[in-house]
Short mmCIF file of N, CA and C in Angstrom, two decimals:
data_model
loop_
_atom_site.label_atom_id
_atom_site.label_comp_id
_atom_site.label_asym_id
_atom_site.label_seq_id
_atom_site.Cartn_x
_atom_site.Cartn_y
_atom_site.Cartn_z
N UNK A 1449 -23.05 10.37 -5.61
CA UNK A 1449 -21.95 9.48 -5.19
C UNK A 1449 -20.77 9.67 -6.14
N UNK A 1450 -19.75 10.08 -5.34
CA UNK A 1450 -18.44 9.72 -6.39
C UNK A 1450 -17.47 9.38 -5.85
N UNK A 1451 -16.56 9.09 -6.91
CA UNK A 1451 -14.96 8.47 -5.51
C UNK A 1451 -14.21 9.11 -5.93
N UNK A 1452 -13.38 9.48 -5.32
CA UNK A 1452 -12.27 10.47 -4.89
C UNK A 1452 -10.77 9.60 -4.52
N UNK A 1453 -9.50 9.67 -5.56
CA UNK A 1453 -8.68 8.90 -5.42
C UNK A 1453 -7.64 9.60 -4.56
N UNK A 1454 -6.91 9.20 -3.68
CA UNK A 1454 -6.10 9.73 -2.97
C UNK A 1454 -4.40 9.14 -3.28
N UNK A 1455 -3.63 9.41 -3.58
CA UNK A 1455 -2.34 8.58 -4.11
C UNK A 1455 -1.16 9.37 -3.45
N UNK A 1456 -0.69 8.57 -2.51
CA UNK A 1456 0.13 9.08 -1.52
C UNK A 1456 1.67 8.10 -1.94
N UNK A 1457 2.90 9.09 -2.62
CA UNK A 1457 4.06 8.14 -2.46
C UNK A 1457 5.19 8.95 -1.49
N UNK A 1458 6.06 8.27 -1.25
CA UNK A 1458 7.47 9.28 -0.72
C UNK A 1458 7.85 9.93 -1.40
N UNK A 1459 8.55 11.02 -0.89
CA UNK A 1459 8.92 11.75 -1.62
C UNK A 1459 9.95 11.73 -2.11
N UNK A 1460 10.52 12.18 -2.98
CA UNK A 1460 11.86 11.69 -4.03
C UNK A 1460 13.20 11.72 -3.23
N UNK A 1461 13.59 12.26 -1.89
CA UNK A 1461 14.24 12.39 -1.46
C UNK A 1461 14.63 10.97 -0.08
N UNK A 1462 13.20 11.01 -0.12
CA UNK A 1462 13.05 9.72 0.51
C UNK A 1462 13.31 8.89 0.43
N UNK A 1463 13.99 7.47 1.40
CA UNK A 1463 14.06 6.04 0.67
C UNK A 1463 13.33 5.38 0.68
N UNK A 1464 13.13 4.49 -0.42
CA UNK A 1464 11.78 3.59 0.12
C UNK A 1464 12.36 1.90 -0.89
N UNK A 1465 12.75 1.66 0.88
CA UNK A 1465 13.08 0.05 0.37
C UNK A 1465 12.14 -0.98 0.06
N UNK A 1466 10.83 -0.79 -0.01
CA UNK A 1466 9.79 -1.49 -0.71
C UNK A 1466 10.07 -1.30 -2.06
N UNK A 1467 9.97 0.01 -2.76
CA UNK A 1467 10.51 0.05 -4.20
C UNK A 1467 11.74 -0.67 -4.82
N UNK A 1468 12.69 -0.53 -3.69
CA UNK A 1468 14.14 -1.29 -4.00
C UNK A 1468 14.38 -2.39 -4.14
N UNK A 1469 12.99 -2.89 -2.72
CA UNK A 1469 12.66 -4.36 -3.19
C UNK A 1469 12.35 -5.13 -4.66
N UNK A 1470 10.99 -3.94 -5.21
CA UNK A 1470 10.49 -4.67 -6.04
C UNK A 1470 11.72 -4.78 -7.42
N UNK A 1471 12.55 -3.64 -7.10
CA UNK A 1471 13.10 -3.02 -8.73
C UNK A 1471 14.10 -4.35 -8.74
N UNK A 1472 15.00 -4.88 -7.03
CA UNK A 1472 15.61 -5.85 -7.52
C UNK A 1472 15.33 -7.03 -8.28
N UNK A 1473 13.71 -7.26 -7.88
CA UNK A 1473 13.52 -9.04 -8.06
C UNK A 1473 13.26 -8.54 -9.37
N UNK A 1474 12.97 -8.03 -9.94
CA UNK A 1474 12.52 -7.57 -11.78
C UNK A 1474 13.64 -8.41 -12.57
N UNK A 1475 14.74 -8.03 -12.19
CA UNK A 1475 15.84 -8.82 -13.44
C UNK A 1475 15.75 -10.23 -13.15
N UNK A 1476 15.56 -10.32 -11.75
CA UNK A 1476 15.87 -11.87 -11.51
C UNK A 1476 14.19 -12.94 -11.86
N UNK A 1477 13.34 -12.14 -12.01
CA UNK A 1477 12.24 -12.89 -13.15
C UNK A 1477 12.04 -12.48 -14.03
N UNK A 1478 12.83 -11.96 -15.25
CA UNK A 1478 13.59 -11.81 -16.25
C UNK A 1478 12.86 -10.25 -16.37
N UNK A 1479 12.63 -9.57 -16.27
CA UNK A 1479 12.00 -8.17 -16.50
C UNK A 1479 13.60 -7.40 -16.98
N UNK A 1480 13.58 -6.85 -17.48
CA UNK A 1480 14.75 -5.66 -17.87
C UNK A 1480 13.99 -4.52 -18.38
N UNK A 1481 14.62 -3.60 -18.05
CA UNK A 1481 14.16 -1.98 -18.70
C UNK A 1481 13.47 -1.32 -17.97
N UNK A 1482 13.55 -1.57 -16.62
CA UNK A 1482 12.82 -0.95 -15.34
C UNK A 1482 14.03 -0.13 -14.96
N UNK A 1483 14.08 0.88 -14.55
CA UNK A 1483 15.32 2.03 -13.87
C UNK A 1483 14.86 2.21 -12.75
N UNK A 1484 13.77 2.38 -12.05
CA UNK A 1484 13.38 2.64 -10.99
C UNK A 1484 12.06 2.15 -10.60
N UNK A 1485 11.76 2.31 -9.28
CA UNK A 1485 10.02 1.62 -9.06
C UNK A 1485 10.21 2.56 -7.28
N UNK A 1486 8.70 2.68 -7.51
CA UNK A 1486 8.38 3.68 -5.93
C UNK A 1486 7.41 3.45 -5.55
N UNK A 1487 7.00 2.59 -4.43
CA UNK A 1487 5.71 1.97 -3.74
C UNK A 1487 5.28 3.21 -2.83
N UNK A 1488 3.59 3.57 -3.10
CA UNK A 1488 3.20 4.32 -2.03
C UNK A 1488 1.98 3.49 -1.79
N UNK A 1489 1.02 4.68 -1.51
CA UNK A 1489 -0.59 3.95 -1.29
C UNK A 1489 -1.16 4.66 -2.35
N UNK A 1490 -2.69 4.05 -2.30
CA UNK A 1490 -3.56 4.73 -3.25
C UNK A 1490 -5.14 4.45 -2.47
N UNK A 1491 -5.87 5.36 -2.40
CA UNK A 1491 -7.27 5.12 -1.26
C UNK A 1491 -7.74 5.83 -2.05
N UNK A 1492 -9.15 5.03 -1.92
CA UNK A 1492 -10.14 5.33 -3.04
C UNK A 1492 -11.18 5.85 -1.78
N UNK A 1493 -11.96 6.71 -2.05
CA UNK A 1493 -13.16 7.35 -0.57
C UNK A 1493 -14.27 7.59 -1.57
N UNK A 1494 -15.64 6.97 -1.13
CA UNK A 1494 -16.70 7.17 -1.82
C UNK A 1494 -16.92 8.57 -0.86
N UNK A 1495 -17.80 9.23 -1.87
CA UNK A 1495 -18.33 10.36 -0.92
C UNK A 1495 -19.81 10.23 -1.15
N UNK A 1496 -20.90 10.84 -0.52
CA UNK A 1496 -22.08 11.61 -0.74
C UNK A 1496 -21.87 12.43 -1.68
N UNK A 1497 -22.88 12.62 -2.41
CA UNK A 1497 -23.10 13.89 -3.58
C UNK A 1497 -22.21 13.74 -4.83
N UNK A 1498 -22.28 15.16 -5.14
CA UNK A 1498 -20.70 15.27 -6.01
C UNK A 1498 -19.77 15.67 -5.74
N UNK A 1499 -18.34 15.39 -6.20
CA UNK A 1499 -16.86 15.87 -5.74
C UNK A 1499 -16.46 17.29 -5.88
N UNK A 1500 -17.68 18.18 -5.66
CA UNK A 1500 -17.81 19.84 -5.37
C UNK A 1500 -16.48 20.03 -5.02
N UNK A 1501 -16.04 21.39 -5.39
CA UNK A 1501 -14.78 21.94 -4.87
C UNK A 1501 -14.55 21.71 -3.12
N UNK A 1502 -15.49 22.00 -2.24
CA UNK A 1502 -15.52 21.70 -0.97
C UNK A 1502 -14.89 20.59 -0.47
N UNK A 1503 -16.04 19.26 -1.48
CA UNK A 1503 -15.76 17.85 -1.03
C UNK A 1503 -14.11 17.86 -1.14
N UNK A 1504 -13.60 18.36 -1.89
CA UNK A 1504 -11.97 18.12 -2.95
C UNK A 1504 -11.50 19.09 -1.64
N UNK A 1505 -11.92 19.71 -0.99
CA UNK A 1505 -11.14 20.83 -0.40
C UNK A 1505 -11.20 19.57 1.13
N UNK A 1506 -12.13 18.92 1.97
CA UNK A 1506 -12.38 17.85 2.63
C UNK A 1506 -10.95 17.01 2.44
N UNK A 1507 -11.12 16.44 1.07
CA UNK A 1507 -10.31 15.12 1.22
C UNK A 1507 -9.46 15.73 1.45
N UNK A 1508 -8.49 16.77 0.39
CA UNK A 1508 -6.87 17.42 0.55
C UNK A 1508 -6.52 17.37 2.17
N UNK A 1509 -7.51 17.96 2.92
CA UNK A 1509 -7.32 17.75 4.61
C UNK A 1509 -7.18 16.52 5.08
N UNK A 1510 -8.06 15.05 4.96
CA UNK A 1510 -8.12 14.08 4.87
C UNK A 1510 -6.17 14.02 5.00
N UNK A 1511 -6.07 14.07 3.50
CA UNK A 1511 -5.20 13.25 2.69
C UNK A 1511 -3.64 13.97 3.69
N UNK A 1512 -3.81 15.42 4.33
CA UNK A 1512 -2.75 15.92 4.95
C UNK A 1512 -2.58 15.15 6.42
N UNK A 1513 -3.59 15.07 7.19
CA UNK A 1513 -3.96 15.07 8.15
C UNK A 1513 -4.21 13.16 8.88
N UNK A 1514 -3.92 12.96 7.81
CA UNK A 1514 -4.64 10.66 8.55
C UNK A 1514 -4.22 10.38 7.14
N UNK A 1515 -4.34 10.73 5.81
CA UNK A 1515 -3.38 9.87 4.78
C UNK A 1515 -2.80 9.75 4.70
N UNK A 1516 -2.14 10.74 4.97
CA UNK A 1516 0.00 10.26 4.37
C UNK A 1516 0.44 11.60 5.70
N UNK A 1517 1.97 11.13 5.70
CA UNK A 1517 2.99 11.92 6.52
C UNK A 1517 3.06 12.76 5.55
N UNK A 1518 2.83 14.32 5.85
CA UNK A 1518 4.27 15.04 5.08
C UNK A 1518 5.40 15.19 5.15
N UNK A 1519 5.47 14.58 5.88
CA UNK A 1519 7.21 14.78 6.17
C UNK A 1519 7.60 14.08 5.54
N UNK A 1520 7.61 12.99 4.72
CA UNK A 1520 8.29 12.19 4.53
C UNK A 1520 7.29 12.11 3.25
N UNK A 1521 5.80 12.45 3.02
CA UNK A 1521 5.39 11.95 1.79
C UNK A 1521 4.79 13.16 1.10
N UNK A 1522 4.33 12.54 -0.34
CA UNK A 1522 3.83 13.95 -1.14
C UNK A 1522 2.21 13.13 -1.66
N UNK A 1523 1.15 13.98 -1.55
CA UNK A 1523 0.02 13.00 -1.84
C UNK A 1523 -0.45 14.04 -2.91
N UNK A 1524 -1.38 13.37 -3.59
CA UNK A 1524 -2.46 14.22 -5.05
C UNK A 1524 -3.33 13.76 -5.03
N UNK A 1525 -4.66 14.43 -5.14
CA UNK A 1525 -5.95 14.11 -4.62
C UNK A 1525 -6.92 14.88 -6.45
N UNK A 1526 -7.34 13.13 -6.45
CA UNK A 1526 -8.30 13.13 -8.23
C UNK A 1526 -9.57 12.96 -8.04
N UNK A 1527 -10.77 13.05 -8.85
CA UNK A 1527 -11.76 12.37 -9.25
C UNK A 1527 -11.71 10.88 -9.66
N UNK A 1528 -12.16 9.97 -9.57
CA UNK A 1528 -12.63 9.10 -10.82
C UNK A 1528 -14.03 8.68 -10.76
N UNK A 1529 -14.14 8.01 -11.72
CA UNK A 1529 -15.80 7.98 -12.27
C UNK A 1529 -16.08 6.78 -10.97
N UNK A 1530 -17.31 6.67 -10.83
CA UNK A 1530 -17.60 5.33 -9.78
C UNK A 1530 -17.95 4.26 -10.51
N UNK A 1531 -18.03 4.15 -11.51
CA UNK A 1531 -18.61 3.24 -12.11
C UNK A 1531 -17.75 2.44 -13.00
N UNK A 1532 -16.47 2.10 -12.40
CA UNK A 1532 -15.19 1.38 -13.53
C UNK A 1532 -15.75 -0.19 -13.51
N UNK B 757 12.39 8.07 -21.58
CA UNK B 757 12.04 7.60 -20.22
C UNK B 757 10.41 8.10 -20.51
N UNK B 758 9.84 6.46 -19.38
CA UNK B 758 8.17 7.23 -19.20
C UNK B 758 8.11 6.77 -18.06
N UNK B 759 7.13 7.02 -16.99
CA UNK B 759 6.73 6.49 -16.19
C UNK B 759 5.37 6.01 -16.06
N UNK B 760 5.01 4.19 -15.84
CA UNK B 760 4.07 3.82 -15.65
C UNK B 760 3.37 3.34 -14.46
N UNK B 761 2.02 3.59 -14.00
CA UNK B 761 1.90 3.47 -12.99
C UNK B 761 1.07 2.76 -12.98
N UNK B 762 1.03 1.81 -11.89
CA UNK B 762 0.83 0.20 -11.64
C UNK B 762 -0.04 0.22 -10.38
N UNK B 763 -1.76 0.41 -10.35
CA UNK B 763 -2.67 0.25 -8.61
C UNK B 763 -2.95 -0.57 -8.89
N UNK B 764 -3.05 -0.68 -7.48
CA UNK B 764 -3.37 -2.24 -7.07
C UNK B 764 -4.69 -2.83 -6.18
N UNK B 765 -5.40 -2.66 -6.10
CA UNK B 765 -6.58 -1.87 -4.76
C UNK B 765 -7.16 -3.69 -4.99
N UNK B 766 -7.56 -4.29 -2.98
CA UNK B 766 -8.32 -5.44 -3.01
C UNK B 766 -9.71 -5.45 -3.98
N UNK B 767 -10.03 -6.39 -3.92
CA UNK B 767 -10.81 -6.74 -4.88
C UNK B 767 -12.33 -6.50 -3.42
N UNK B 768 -13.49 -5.92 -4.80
CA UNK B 768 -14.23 -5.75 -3.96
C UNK B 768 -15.11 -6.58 -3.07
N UNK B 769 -15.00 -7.86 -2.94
CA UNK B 769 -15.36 -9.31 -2.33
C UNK B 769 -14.39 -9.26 -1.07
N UNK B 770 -13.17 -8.31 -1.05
CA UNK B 770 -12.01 -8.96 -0.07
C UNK B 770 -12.43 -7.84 0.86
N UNK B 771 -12.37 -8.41 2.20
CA UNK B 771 -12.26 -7.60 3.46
C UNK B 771 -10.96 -6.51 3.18
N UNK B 772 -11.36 -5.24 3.61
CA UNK B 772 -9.90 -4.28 3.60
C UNK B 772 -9.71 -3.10 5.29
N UNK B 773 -9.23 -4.22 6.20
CA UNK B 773 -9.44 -3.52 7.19
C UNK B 773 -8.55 -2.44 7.33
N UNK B 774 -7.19 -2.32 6.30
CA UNK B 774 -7.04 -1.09 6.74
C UNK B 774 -7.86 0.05 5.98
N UNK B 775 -8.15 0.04 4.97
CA UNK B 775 -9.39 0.74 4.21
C UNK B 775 -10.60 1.18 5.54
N UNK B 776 -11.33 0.06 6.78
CA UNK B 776 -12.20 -0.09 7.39
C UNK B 776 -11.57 1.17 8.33
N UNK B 777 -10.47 0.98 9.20
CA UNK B 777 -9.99 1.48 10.10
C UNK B 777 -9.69 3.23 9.63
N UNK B 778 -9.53 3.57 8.25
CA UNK B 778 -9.45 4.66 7.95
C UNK B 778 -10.85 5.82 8.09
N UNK B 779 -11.83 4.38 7.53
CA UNK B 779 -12.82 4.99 7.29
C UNK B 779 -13.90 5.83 8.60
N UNK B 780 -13.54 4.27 9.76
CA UNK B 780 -13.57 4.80 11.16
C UNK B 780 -12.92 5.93 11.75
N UNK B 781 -11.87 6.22 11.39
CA UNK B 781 -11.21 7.66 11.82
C UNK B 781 -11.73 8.77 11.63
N UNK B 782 -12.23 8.68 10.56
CA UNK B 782 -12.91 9.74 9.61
C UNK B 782 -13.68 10.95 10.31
N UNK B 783 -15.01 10.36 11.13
CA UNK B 783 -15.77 11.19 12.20
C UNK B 783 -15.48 11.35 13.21
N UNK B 784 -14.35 10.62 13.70
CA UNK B 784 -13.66 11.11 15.01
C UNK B 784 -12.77 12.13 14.86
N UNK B 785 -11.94 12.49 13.77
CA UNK B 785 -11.94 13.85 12.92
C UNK B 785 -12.52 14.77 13.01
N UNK B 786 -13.69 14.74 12.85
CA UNK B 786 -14.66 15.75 12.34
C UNK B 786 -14.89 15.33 10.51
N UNK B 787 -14.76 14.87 9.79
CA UNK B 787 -14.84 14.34 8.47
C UNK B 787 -15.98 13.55 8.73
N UNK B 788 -17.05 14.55 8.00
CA UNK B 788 -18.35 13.78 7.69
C UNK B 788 -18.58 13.46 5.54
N UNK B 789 -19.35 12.28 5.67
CA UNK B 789 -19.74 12.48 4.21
C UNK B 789 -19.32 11.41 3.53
N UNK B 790 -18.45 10.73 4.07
CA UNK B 790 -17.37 10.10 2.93
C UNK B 790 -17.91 8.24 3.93
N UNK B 791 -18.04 7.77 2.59
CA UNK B 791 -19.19 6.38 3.05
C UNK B 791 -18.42 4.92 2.61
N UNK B 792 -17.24 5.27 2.25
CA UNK B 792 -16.57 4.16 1.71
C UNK B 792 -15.18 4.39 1.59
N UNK B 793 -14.13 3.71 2.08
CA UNK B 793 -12.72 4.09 2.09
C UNK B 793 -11.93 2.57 1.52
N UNK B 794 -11.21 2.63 0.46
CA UNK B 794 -10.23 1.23 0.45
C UNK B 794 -9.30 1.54 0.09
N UNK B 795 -8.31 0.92 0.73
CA UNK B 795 -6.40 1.28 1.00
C UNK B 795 -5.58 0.08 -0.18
N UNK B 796 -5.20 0.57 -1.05
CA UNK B 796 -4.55 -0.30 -1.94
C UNK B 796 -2.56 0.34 -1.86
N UNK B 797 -2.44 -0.05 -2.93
CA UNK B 797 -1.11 0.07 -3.27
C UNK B 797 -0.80 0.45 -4.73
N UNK B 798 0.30 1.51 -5.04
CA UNK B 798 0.51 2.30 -5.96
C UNK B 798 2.10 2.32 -6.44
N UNK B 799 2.58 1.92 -7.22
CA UNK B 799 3.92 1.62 -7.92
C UNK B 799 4.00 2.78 -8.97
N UNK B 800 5.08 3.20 -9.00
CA UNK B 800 5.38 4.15 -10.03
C UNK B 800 6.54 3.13 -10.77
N UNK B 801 6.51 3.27 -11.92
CA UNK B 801 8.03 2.48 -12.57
C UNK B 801 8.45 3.19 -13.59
N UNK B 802 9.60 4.07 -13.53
CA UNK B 802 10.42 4.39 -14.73
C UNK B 802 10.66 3.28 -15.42
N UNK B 803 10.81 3.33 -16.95
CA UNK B 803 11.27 2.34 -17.82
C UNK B 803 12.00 3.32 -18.96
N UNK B 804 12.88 2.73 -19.50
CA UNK B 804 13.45 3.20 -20.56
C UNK B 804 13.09 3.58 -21.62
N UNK B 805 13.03 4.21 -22.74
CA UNK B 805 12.86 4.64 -23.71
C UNK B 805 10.99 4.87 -23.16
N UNK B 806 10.23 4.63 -24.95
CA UNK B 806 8.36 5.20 -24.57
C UNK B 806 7.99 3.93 -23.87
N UNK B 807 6.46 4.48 -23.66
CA UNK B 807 5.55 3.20 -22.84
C UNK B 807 4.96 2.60 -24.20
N UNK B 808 5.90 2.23 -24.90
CA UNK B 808 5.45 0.88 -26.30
C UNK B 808 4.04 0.09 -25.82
N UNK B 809 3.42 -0.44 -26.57
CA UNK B 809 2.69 -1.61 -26.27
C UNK B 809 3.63 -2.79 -25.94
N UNK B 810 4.85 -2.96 -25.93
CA UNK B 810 5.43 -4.19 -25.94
C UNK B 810 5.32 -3.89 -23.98
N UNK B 811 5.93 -2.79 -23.96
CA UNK B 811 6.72 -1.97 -22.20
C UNK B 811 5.26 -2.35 -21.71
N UNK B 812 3.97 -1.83 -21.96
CA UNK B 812 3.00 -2.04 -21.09
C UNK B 812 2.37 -3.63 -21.33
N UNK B 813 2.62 -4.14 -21.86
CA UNK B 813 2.43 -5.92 -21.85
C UNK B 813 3.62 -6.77 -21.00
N UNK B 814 4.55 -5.88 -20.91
CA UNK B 814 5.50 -6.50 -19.62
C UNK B 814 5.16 -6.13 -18.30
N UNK B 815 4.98 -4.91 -18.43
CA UNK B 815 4.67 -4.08 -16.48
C UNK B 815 2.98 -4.97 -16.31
N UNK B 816 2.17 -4.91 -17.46
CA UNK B 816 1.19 -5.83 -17.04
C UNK B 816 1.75 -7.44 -16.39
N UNK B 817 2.54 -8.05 -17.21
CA UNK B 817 2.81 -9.42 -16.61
C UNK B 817 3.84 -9.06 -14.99
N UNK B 818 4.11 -8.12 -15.10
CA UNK B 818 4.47 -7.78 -13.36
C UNK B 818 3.70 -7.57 -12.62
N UNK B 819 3.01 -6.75 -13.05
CA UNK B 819 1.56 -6.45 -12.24
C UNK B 819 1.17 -7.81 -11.45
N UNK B 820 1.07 -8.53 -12.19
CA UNK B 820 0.10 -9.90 -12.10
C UNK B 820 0.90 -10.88 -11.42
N UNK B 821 2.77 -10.66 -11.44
CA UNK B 821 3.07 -11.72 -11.66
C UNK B 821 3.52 -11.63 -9.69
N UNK B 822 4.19 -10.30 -9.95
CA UNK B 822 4.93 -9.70 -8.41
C UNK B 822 4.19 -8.39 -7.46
N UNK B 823 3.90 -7.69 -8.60
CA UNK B 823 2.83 -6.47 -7.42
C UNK B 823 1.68 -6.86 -6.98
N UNK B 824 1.07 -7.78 -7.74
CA UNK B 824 -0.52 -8.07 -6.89
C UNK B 824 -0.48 -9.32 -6.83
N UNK B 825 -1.54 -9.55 -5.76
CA UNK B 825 -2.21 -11.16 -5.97
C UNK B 825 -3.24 -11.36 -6.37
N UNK B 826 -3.31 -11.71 -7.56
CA UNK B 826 -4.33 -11.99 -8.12
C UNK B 826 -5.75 -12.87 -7.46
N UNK B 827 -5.66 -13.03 -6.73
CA UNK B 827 -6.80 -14.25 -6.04
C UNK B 827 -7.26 -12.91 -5.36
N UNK B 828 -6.83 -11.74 -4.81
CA UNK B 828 -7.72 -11.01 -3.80
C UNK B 828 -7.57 -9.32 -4.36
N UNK B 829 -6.74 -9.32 -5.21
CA UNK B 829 -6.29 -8.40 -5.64
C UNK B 829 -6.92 -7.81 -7.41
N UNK B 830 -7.08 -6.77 -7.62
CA UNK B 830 -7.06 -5.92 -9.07
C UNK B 830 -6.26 -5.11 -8.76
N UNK B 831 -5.25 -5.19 -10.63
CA UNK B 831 -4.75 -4.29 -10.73
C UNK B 831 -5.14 -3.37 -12.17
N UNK B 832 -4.75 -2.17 -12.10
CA UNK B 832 -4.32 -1.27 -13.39
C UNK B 832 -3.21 -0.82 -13.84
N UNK B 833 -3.30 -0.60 -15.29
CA UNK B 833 -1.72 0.05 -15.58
C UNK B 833 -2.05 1.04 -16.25
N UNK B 834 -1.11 1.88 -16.25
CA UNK B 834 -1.68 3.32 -16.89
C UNK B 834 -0.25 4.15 -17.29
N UNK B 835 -0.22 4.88 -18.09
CA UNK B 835 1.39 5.80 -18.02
C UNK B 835 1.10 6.93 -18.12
N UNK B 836 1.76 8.00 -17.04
CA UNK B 836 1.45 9.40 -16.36
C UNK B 836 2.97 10.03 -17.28
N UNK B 837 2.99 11.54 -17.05
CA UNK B 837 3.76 12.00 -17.81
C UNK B 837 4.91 11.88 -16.38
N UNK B 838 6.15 11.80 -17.12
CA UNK B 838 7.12 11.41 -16.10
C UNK B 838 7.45 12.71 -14.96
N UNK B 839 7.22 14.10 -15.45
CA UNK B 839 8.09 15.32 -15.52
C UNK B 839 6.79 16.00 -14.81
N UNK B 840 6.39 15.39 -13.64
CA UNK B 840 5.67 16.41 -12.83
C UNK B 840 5.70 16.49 -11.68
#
């Protein structure tokens, strides 16, 4: 068993008024020293077995194909331990 | 400049149907193997100057205060290298 993190944001060219959202309310509950903020997703997928090159070769398809748009997004596909 | 990054993923007690609905897609795909899927949320935040202990004791009280809800929600904070 392991999990496999998937972290899908827009891409830099992209707008993403969720980020714009958050970066405004920051000053106005006193936060300062934020320049920017960029909301994507993040999906965690247990798998069977171990995260073999295959499994990793699986999700990347996953992650092109039903995780994120490419057109509009850029995703990176990790390990992490299962046991946090 | 650093950038810190702020997930957010339901807590594992909380229903996550879009996590559920992903996971259902999966074999109608053809994607076998993968036994657990949960859909969170992922913030990137530039901040000024390093990620101080002071910088990550603030993006933590954001974390907590505006990116998640704490009653259904965990979050993490972590700082990635900005320049990739």
């Amino acid at each position: 068993m392991a999990r496999v993190v998937v972290a899908v944001m827009p891409k830099p060219e992209i707008l993403d008024p969720q980020g714009k959202a958050v970066l405004g309310a920051l000053p106005r509950l006193g936060f300062t020293g934020v320049t920017d903020v960029r909301q994507g997703k993040r999906f965690e997928l247990e798998v069977e077995g171990d995260a073999t090159p295959d499994v990793l070769a699986a999700v990347e398809k996953m992650a092109e194909t039903l995780l994120s748009n490419p057109v509009i997004e850029n995703y990176t596909v990790s390990v992490e331990q299962a046991d946090r």
